[in-house]
Short mmCIF file of C-alpha atoms and ligand atoms in Angstrom, two decimals:
data_model
loop_
_atom_site.label_atom_id
_atom_site.label_comp_id
_atom_site.label_asym_id
_atom_site.label_seq_id
_atom_site.Cartn_x
_atom_site.Cartn_y
_atom_site.Cartn_z
CA MET A 1 6.63 -9.12 14.81
CA ALA A 2 4.66 -12.48 15.15
CA GLU A 3 5.41 -15.15 12.47
CA VAL A 4 3.42 -15.14 9.28
CA ASN A 5 2.60 -18.70 8.24
CA GLU A 6 3.96 -18.69 4.72
CA GLN A 7 2.48 -21.97 3.63
CA ARG A 8 -1.05 -21.17 4.89
CA LEU A 9 -0.78 -17.80 3.14
CA VAL A 10 0.35 -19.27 -0.26
CA ASP A 11 -2.18 -22.18 0.02
CA ARG A 12 -5.03 -19.81 0.68
CA PHE A 13 -3.91 -17.55 -2.13
CA LEU A 14 -3.87 -20.50 -4.62
CA GLN A 15 -7.23 -21.53 -3.40
CA MET A 16 -8.67 -18.06 -4.10
CA VAL A 17 -7.23 -17.69 -7.57
CA ARG A 18 -8.90 -20.91 -8.57
CA ILE A 19 -12.27 -19.34 -7.84
CA ASP A 20 -13.47 -17.63 -10.96
CA SER A 21 -14.73 -14.08 -10.09
CA PRO A 22 -14.90 -11.62 -12.98
CA SER A 23 -16.80 -8.37 -12.24
CA SER A 24 -20.50 -8.86 -11.31
CA HIS A 25 -19.83 -12.58 -10.81
CA GLU A 26 -18.49 -12.49 -7.20
CA ARG A 27 -20.92 -14.89 -5.64
CA GLU A 28 -18.54 -17.71 -5.13
CA ILE A 29 -15.58 -15.81 -3.81
CA ALA A 30 -17.92 -13.75 -1.50
CA ASP A 31 -19.29 -17.03 -0.07
CA TYR A 32 -15.82 -18.25 0.45
CA LEU A 33 -14.82 -15.18 2.24
CA ARG A 34 -17.69 -14.98 4.48
CA GLN A 35 -16.97 -18.53 5.72
CA GLU A 36 -13.25 -17.81 6.31
CA LEU A 37 -13.99 -14.38 8.07
CA GLU A 38 -16.59 -15.83 10.29
CA SER A 39 -14.16 -18.58 11.36
CA LEU A 40 -11.68 -15.80 12.06
CA GLY A 41 -14.10 -14.04 14.35
CA PHE A 42 -15.48 -11.46 12.09
CA GLU A 43 -19.09 -10.45 11.73
CA VAL A 44 -19.90 -10.18 8.10
CA GLU A 45 -22.52 -8.06 6.35
CA GLU A 46 -23.32 -8.13 2.67
CA ASP A 47 -24.96 -5.17 1.02
CA ASP A 48 -27.22 -4.89 -2.12
CA ALA A 49 -24.57 -3.23 -4.37
CA GLY A 50 -24.54 -6.39 -6.70
CA ARG A 51 -28.26 -6.13 -7.47
CA ASP A 52 -28.25 -2.28 -7.58
CA LEU A 53 -25.39 -2.29 -10.17
CA LEU A 54 -27.22 -4.82 -12.46
CA GLN A 55 -30.25 -2.67 -12.26
CA MET A 56 -28.33 0.44 -12.98
CA LEU A 57 -26.82 -1.17 -16.12
CA GLY A 58 -30.38 -2.26 -17.00
CA ASP A 59 -29.22 -5.78 -17.17
CA MET A 60 -31.54 -7.69 -15.08
CA ARG A 61 -31.95 -10.30 -17.83
CA GLY A 62 -31.03 -13.53 -16.43
CA ALA A 63 -30.09 -11.86 -13.04
CA GLU A 64 -31.12 -15.13 -11.39
CA THR A 65 -28.41 -17.00 -13.46
CA ILE A 66 -25.68 -14.33 -12.96
CA ARG A 67 -23.74 -15.24 -9.76
CA PHE A 68 -23.45 -11.72 -8.52
CA ALA A 69 -22.78 -10.66 -4.91
CA GLY A 70 -22.70 -7.40 -2.94
CA ASN A 71 -19.91 -5.73 -1.10
CA LEU A 72 -18.89 -7.48 2.12
CA ILE A 73 -18.19 -5.48 5.25
CA ALA A 74 -16.61 -7.51 7.89
CA ARG A 75 -16.13 -6.27 11.46
CA LYS A 76 -13.93 -7.46 14.26
CA LYS A 77 -14.28 -5.84 17.68
CA GLY A 78 -10.96 -4.47 18.99
CA THR A 79 -9.15 -5.63 22.23
CA VAL A 80 -7.81 -1.98 22.58
CA HIS A 81 -10.90 0.02 22.67
CA GLN A 82 -9.01 3.47 22.62
CA ALA A 83 -7.30 2.54 19.36
CA ALA A 84 -8.70 4.22 16.31
CA PRO A 85 -10.91 2.04 14.23
CA ILE A 86 -9.31 1.39 10.79
CA LEU A 87 -10.33 -0.45 7.67
CA PHE A 88 -8.51 -2.55 5.16
CA ALA A 89 -10.08 -3.08 1.69
CA ALA A 90 -9.52 -5.15 -1.41
CA HIS A 91 -11.78 -5.98 -4.41
CA MET A 92 -13.22 -9.34 -5.02
CA ASP A 93 -13.48 -9.22 -8.88
CA THR A 94 -10.85 -9.86 -11.42
CA VAL A 95 -10.48 -7.91 -14.67
CA VAL A 96 -11.54 -10.87 -16.77
CA SER A 97 -12.39 -14.52 -16.10
CA ASN A 98 -9.55 -16.77 -15.09
CA LYS A 99 -11.61 -20.02 -15.56
CA GLY A 100 -9.34 -22.97 -15.75
CA VAL A 101 -6.50 -21.22 -14.17
CA VAL A 102 -3.32 -23.30 -13.47
CA ALA A 103 -1.25 -21.40 -10.92
CA LYS A 104 2.08 -22.70 -9.78
CA VAL A 105 4.92 -21.58 -7.51
CA GLU A 106 8.34 -21.65 -8.99
CA GLU A 107 11.36 -20.42 -7.29
CA GLY A 108 9.39 -18.11 -5.15
CA VAL A 109 7.33 -16.70 -8.00
CA ILE A 110 3.59 -17.43 -8.49
CA ARG A 111 2.30 -17.24 -12.08
CA THR A 112 -0.06 -19.19 -14.40
CA ASP A 113 0.84 -21.41 -17.41
CA GLY A 114 0.17 -18.37 -19.49
CA ARG A 115 -3.27 -19.09 -20.70
CA THR A 116 -5.25 -17.02 -18.13
CA ILE A 117 -4.65 -14.20 -15.79
CA LEU A 118 -3.44 -15.00 -12.16
CA GLY A 119 -5.85 -12.72 -10.44
CA ALA A 120 -3.31 -11.51 -7.84
CA ASP A 121 -5.06 -8.23 -8.52
CA ASP A 122 -6.39 -8.27 -6.05
CA LYS A 123 -6.51 -11.74 -4.44
CA ALA A 124 -2.96 -10.99 -3.21
CA GLY A 125 -4.41 -8.16 -1.12
CA ILE A 126 -7.29 -10.45 0.10
CA ALA A 127 -4.85 -13.20 1.02
CA ALA A 128 -2.68 -10.71 2.97
CA MET A 129 -5.72 -9.44 4.87
CA LEU A 130 -6.99 -13.03 5.77
CA GLU A 131 -3.47 -14.25 6.91
CA ALA A 132 -2.97 -11.10 9.06
CA ALA A 133 -6.30 -11.88 10.78
CA HIS A 134 -5.22 -15.36 11.24
CA VAL A 135 -2.01 -14.21 12.88
CA LEU A 136 -3.91 -11.83 15.01
CA ARG A 137 -6.09 -14.58 16.43
CA GLU A 138 -3.41 -17.25 16.71
CA HIS A 139 -1.02 -14.94 18.77
CA GLN A 140 -3.84 -12.97 20.46
CA LEU A 141 -2.26 -9.78 19.44
CA PRO A 142 -3.82 -6.60 20.58
CA HIS A 143 -5.75 -4.59 17.99
CA GLY A 144 -8.42 -1.84 17.70
CA ASP A 145 -11.80 -2.16 15.93
CA LEU A 146 -11.16 -3.44 12.36
CA GLU A 147 -13.29 -3.36 9.29
CA TYR A 148 -12.43 -5.50 6.29
CA VAL A 149 -14.16 -4.20 3.17
CA PHE A 150 -14.32 -6.50 0.06
CA THR A 151 -15.84 -4.78 -2.85
CA ILE A 152 -17.33 -5.94 -6.12
CA ALA A 153 -16.98 -4.64 -9.70
CA GLU A 154 -13.90 -2.45 -9.06
CA GLU A 155 -12.48 -3.26 -12.48
CA THR A 156 -15.50 -2.00 -14.27
CA GLY A 157 -15.06 1.49 -12.77
CA LEU A 158 -15.03 1.35 -9.00
CA ASN A 159 -18.85 0.38 -8.99
CA GLY A 160 -18.71 -1.53 -5.72
CA SER A 161 -17.17 1.07 -3.66
CA ARG A 162 -19.29 3.65 -5.31
CA LEU A 163 -22.40 1.95 -4.25
CA LEU A 164 -21.21 1.00 -0.85
CA ASP A 165 -23.06 2.91 1.91
CA LYS A 166 -20.04 4.62 3.46
CA LYS A 167 -22.02 5.67 6.52
CA LYS A 168 -21.75 2.08 7.57
CA LEU A 169 -18.06 2.38 8.03
CA ARG A 170 -16.66 3.62 11.36
CA ALA A 171 -12.98 3.60 10.27
CA LYS A 172 -10.97 6.83 10.82
CA PHE A 173 -8.33 5.56 8.29
CA GLY A 174 -8.41 3.32 5.26
CA PHE A 175 -5.71 1.08 3.85
CA VAL A 176 -6.43 -0.35 0.51
CA MET A 177 -4.51 -3.33 -0.64
CA ASP A 178 -4.61 -3.00 -4.30
CA SER A 179 -1.52 -1.34 -5.75
CA GLY A 180 0.69 -3.12 -8.23
CA GLY A 181 3.89 -1.75 -6.71
CA PRO A 182 5.97 -3.60 -4.05
CA PRO A 183 4.62 -3.50 -0.40
CA HIS A 184 6.89 -0.63 0.70
CA VAL A 185 5.31 1.82 -1.74
CA VAL A 186 2.51 3.88 -0.29
CA ILE A 187 0.24 5.55 -2.82
CA GLY A 188 -0.70 8.88 -1.41
CA ALA A 189 -1.88 10.77 -4.51
CA SER A 190 -4.04 9.94 -7.49
CA PRO A 191 -5.76 12.18 -10.16
CA THR A 192 -9.31 13.34 -10.59
CA GLU A 193 -10.72 11.76 -13.79
CA ILE A 194 -13.24 13.49 -16.01
CA ASP A 195 -14.62 11.69 -18.94
CA PHE A 196 -16.10 13.65 -21.90
CA THR A 197 -18.24 13.06 -24.98
CA ILE A 198 -17.91 15.44 -27.85
CA LYS A 199 -20.69 15.27 -30.58
CA ILE A 200 -20.16 17.23 -33.86
CA TYR A 201 -23.06 18.04 -35.98
CA GLY A 202 -22.37 18.79 -39.69
CA LYS A 203 -24.80 18.49 -42.62
CA ALA A 204 -25.16 15.66 -45.04
CA ALA A 205 -24.91 16.11 -48.85
CA HIS A 206 -24.12 14.09 -51.91
CA SER A 207 -20.36 14.05 -52.01
CA GLY A 208 -20.16 14.00 -55.89
CA VAL A 209 -23.21 16.02 -56.87
CA ASN A 210 -23.34 18.92 -54.34
CA PRO A 211 -20.65 18.63 -51.59
CA GLU A 212 -20.77 22.40 -51.24
CA ASP A 213 -24.09 22.00 -49.60
CA GLY A 214 -22.71 19.69 -46.98
CA ILE A 215 -20.73 20.29 -43.71
CA SER A 216 -18.19 17.60 -42.95
CA ALA A 217 -18.30 16.67 -39.28
CA ILE A 218 -15.29 14.55 -39.97
CA ALA A 219 -13.42 17.57 -41.28
CA ALA A 220 -14.32 19.59 -38.19
CA ALA A 221 -13.47 16.78 -35.86
CA GLY A 222 -10.05 16.41 -37.61
CA LEU A 223 -9.15 19.97 -37.24
CA GLY A 224 -10.30 20.14 -33.67
CA ILE A 225 -8.30 17.00 -32.80
CA SER A 226 -5.19 18.45 -34.36
CA HIS A 227 -5.40 21.34 -31.80
CA VAL A 228 -5.80 18.97 -28.79
CA ARG A 229 -2.75 18.08 -26.94
CA MET A 230 -2.87 14.44 -26.08
CA GLY A 231 -0.91 11.86 -24.08
CA ARG A 232 1.18 13.08 -21.08
CA ILE A 233 0.67 16.72 -20.57
CA ASP A 234 2.95 16.95 -17.51
CA GLU A 235 3.97 14.96 -14.63
CA GLU A 236 0.41 14.93 -13.20
CA THR A 237 -1.79 15.47 -16.02
CA THR A 238 -2.90 13.28 -19.03
CA VAL A 239 -5.38 13.58 -21.82
CA ASN A 240 -6.84 11.01 -24.18
CA ILE A 241 -9.39 10.85 -26.92
CA GLY A 242 -9.99 7.06 -27.02
CA VAL A 243 -12.98 6.57 -29.33
CA ILE A 244 -14.03 8.21 -32.54
CA LYS A 245 -17.14 7.16 -34.43
CA GLY A 246 -18.85 8.48 -37.46
CA GLY A 247 -19.80 8.36 -41.13
CA GLU A 248 -21.78 5.95 -43.04
CA ARG A 249 -20.59 5.80 -46.66
CA THR A 250 -17.92 7.21 -48.89
CA ASN A 251 -20.50 9.19 -51.10
CA ILE A 252 -22.22 11.06 -48.11
CA VAL A 253 -20.61 14.10 -46.59
CA CYS A 254 -20.51 12.99 -42.90
CA ASP A 255 -22.96 14.78 -40.76
CA TYR A 256 -22.22 13.36 -37.38
CA VAL A 257 -19.15 12.35 -35.38
CA GLU A 258 -18.99 11.29 -31.79
CA MET A 259 -15.86 11.19 -29.73
CA TRP A 260 -15.21 9.88 -26.15
CA GLY A 261 -12.20 10.89 -24.23
CA GLU A 262 -10.79 11.54 -20.71
CA ALA A 263 -8.58 13.85 -18.84
CA ARG A 264 -6.82 13.25 -15.55
CA SER A 265 -4.81 15.49 -13.27
CA ARG A 266 -3.87 15.53 -9.54
CA ASN A 267 -4.14 19.39 -10.05
CA GLU A 268 -7.76 20.55 -10.36
CA ASP A 269 -6.74 23.89 -12.07
CA LYS A 270 -4.70 22.02 -14.70
CA LEU A 271 -7.57 19.64 -15.34
CA ALA A 272 -9.99 22.44 -15.85
CA ALA A 273 -7.42 24.15 -18.19
CA GLN A 274 -7.16 20.96 -20.27
CA LEU A 275 -10.95 20.63 -20.62
CA SER A 276 -11.31 24.17 -21.58
CA GLY A 277 -8.46 23.80 -24.15
CA ILE A 278 -10.36 20.93 -25.60
CA GLN A 279 -13.55 22.93 -25.67
CA SER A 280 -11.96 25.79 -27.48
CA ALA A 281 -10.24 23.63 -30.05
CA PHE A 282 -13.56 22.14 -31.17
CA ALA A 283 -15.35 25.47 -30.93
CA MET A 284 -12.72 26.96 -33.45
CA ALA A 285 -12.90 24.08 -35.63
CA CYS A 286 -16.62 23.97 -35.85
CA GLU A 287 -16.80 27.67 -36.50
CA LYS A 288 -14.48 27.29 -39.35
CA PHE A 289 -16.64 24.73 -41.06
CA GLY A 290 -20.08 25.86 -39.84
CA ALA A 291 -20.61 22.87 -37.84
CA ARG A 292 -22.04 22.66 -34.30
CA PHE A 293 -20.79 20.64 -31.28
CA GLU A 294 -21.66 19.61 -27.82
CA MET A 295 -19.29 18.58 -25.05
CA GLU A 296 -20.40 16.74 -21.94
CA GLU A 297 -18.33 16.03 -19.05
CA GLN A 298 -18.64 13.54 -16.24
CA LYS A 299 -16.64 13.13 -13.12
CA ILE A 300 -15.65 9.66 -12.70
CA TYR A 301 -13.70 9.92 -9.36
CA SER A 302 -12.02 12.63 -7.42
CA GLY A 303 -8.34 12.71 -6.81
CA PHE A 304 -6.54 12.84 -3.46
CA ASN A 305 -3.17 14.25 -2.47
CA LEU A 306 -1.65 13.23 0.88
CA SER A 307 1.61 14.02 2.21
CA GLU A 308 3.93 12.46 4.84
CA ASP A 309 2.31 14.81 7.39
CA ASP A 310 -0.96 13.13 7.03
CA ASP A 311 -1.78 10.70 9.79
CA VAL A 312 -2.93 7.90 7.42
CA VAL A 313 0.47 8.28 5.61
CA ARG A 314 2.34 8.17 8.93
CA LEU A 315 0.64 5.09 10.02
CA ALA A 316 1.41 3.30 6.65
CA PHE A 317 4.94 4.36 6.93
CA ALA A 318 5.13 2.93 10.50
CA GLY A 319 3.65 -0.21 9.28
CA VAL A 320 5.98 -0.51 6.40
CA ARG A 321 9.00 -0.08 8.90
CA LYS A 322 7.69 -2.69 11.26
CA ALA A 323 7.52 -5.09 8.23
CA GLY A 324 11.24 -4.50 7.86
CA MET A 325 11.07 -2.26 4.75
CA ASN A 326 11.87 1.25 3.94
CA PRO A 327 8.67 3.19 3.05
CA GLU A 328 8.32 5.36 -0.06
CA LEU A 329 5.44 7.73 -0.92
CA ALA A 330 4.40 7.80 -4.58
CA ALA A 331 1.60 8.95 -6.78
CA ARG A 332 -0.27 6.88 -9.27
CA GLY A 333 -2.11 7.73 -12.66
CA GLY A 334 -5.07 5.46 -12.18
CA GLY A 335 -8.15 5.24 -9.90
CA SER A 336 -9.02 2.75 -7.20
CA ASP A 337 -11.36 2.19 -4.37
CA THR A 338 -8.93 4.51 -2.45
CA ASN A 339 -10.32 7.44 -4.47
CA ILE A 340 -13.92 6.71 -3.39
CA LEU A 341 -12.94 6.29 0.24
CA ASN A 342 -11.13 9.61 0.37
CA GLU A 343 -14.06 11.21 -1.30
CA ALA A 344 -16.27 9.89 1.46
CA GLY A 345 -14.10 11.53 4.05
CA ILE A 346 -12.10 8.51 5.14
CA PRO A 347 -8.29 9.36 4.61
CA SER A 348 -7.00 6.39 2.77
CA VAL A 349 -3.91 5.21 0.94
CA ASN A 350 -3.34 2.46 -1.59
CA LEU A 351 -0.62 -0.09 -0.59
CA GLY A 352 1.44 -2.35 -2.83
CA VAL A 353 0.65 -6.05 -2.89
CA GLY A 354 3.38 -6.84 -5.31
CA ALA A 355 1.26 -8.07 -8.28
CA SER A 356 3.09 -7.35 -11.59
CA ASN A 357 1.95 -7.43 -15.14
CA ASP A 358 -1.75 -7.38 -13.79
CA HIS A 359 -4.51 -7.59 -16.27
CA THR A 360 -2.32 -9.91 -18.55
CA SER A 361 -1.69 -13.63 -18.66
CA GLN A 362 1.97 -12.79 -17.62
CA GLU A 363 0.64 -11.62 -14.26
CA SER A 364 2.77 -12.76 -11.23
CA VAL A 365 3.41 -12.19 -7.63
CA THR A 366 6.25 -13.34 -5.38
CA VAL A 367 5.82 -15.38 -2.35
CA GLN A 368 8.02 -12.72 -0.58
CA ASP A 369 5.72 -9.83 -1.53
CA LEU A 370 2.71 -11.85 -0.26
CA VAL A 371 4.53 -12.26 3.00
CA ASN A 372 5.55 -8.60 3.11
CA ALA A 373 2.08 -7.44 2.33
CA THR A 374 0.78 -9.44 5.30
CA LYS A 375 3.47 -8.07 7.58
CA LEU A 376 2.48 -4.61 6.33
CA VAL A 377 -1.16 -5.22 7.51
CA LEU A 378 -0.04 -6.48 10.91
CA GLY A 379 2.48 -3.54 11.15
CA ILE A 380 -0.22 -1.06 10.64
CA ILE A 381 -2.51 -2.58 13.15
CA GLU A 382 0.31 -2.66 15.63
CA SER A 383 1.15 1.04 14.97
CA VAL A 384 -2.51 2.06 15.71
CA VAL A 385 -2.38 0.23 19.00
CA GLU A 386 0.96 1.90 19.80
CA ARG A 387 -0.57 5.31 19.59
CA VAL A 388 -2.53 4.53 22.61
CA PRO A 389 -0.34 5.13 25.65
CA ALA A 390 0.41 1.72 27.32
CA GLY A 391 -1.02 2.92 30.67
CA VAL A 392 -4.50 3.43 29.25
CA ARG A 393 -4.83 0.44 26.96
CA ALA A 394 -7.91 -1.62 27.80
ZN1 LIG B 1 -7.05 -4.03 -8.40
#
């Protein structure tokens, strides 16, 4: 495999983490990427997802001063036309601002001074993709059509990939560079997530004078919750009620409680069973107190479940081996842009870029993992080319 330029890779990574890019403020990193990609021979298109998202959130106030951007789709024409078109994706936004970041490399580990996040999630993924493109060009390596997708607002609920017009993509397979694990771990499964809101309606009354005329929504909520199994239900299923609100004063029987929760599972039947269990728990509790309730559900993203027999996993495994590592297939409990791509019919896996303790000021990434993630991108590109018999490559 062609040499990865470690210094250039680390320098570019450090340059990118110094660009502040919290969700919906990706303008500066998008401009930086456009310039880099164009100099690497990509054609770059930016969509309207940034504006659409602000409009959706009803937050156009000061939109002119919010330095938002759209998703970037960058395309590089292949030199091997029979090779399947593939895409690599990473998100441009970071979970919070890292303004004033001081990042340093010490004994092969890159971290901050502990005052801000590093932003390796997901700039490590972006750095690996850019360095791979650099190596491709430098050594004139053969490759098929490539799409590089850089999304916005991933950290606020996969908004960029959701708003991306997937019909614009030609890729047959997707490789998302955004898993916290080491680069030899291929994430082939992720749950479906359903969020729910439960509203319990009781009846207000004076708590000291005539409490018997009231119906406590808090009492009904409490009984219901005590019959909901929460936390890890099994290996592929979790449930959480994360927010509960209600009541105004100690001397009023509370007439309204609202709860927000979520259920996730890689098994649709188990997911449905959990949600109907929650429904029955509150139905029973409300009946007991004479309260009334409503439960609304909203699908946040669909899960996916790939095996070693799926082509996209095979290609990822071949890439991991070419990068000199032993591949491992794993599942993950969170959602990522990978869920949205799979939902859109592009079989995709999430690949490790080695960022650890992400979303905290202790976040770090090793130089070795950055190099390995780059080799992985190159390895996948090479594996796709190798599927085309040598005699017919053109
Ligand atoms: Zn991420």
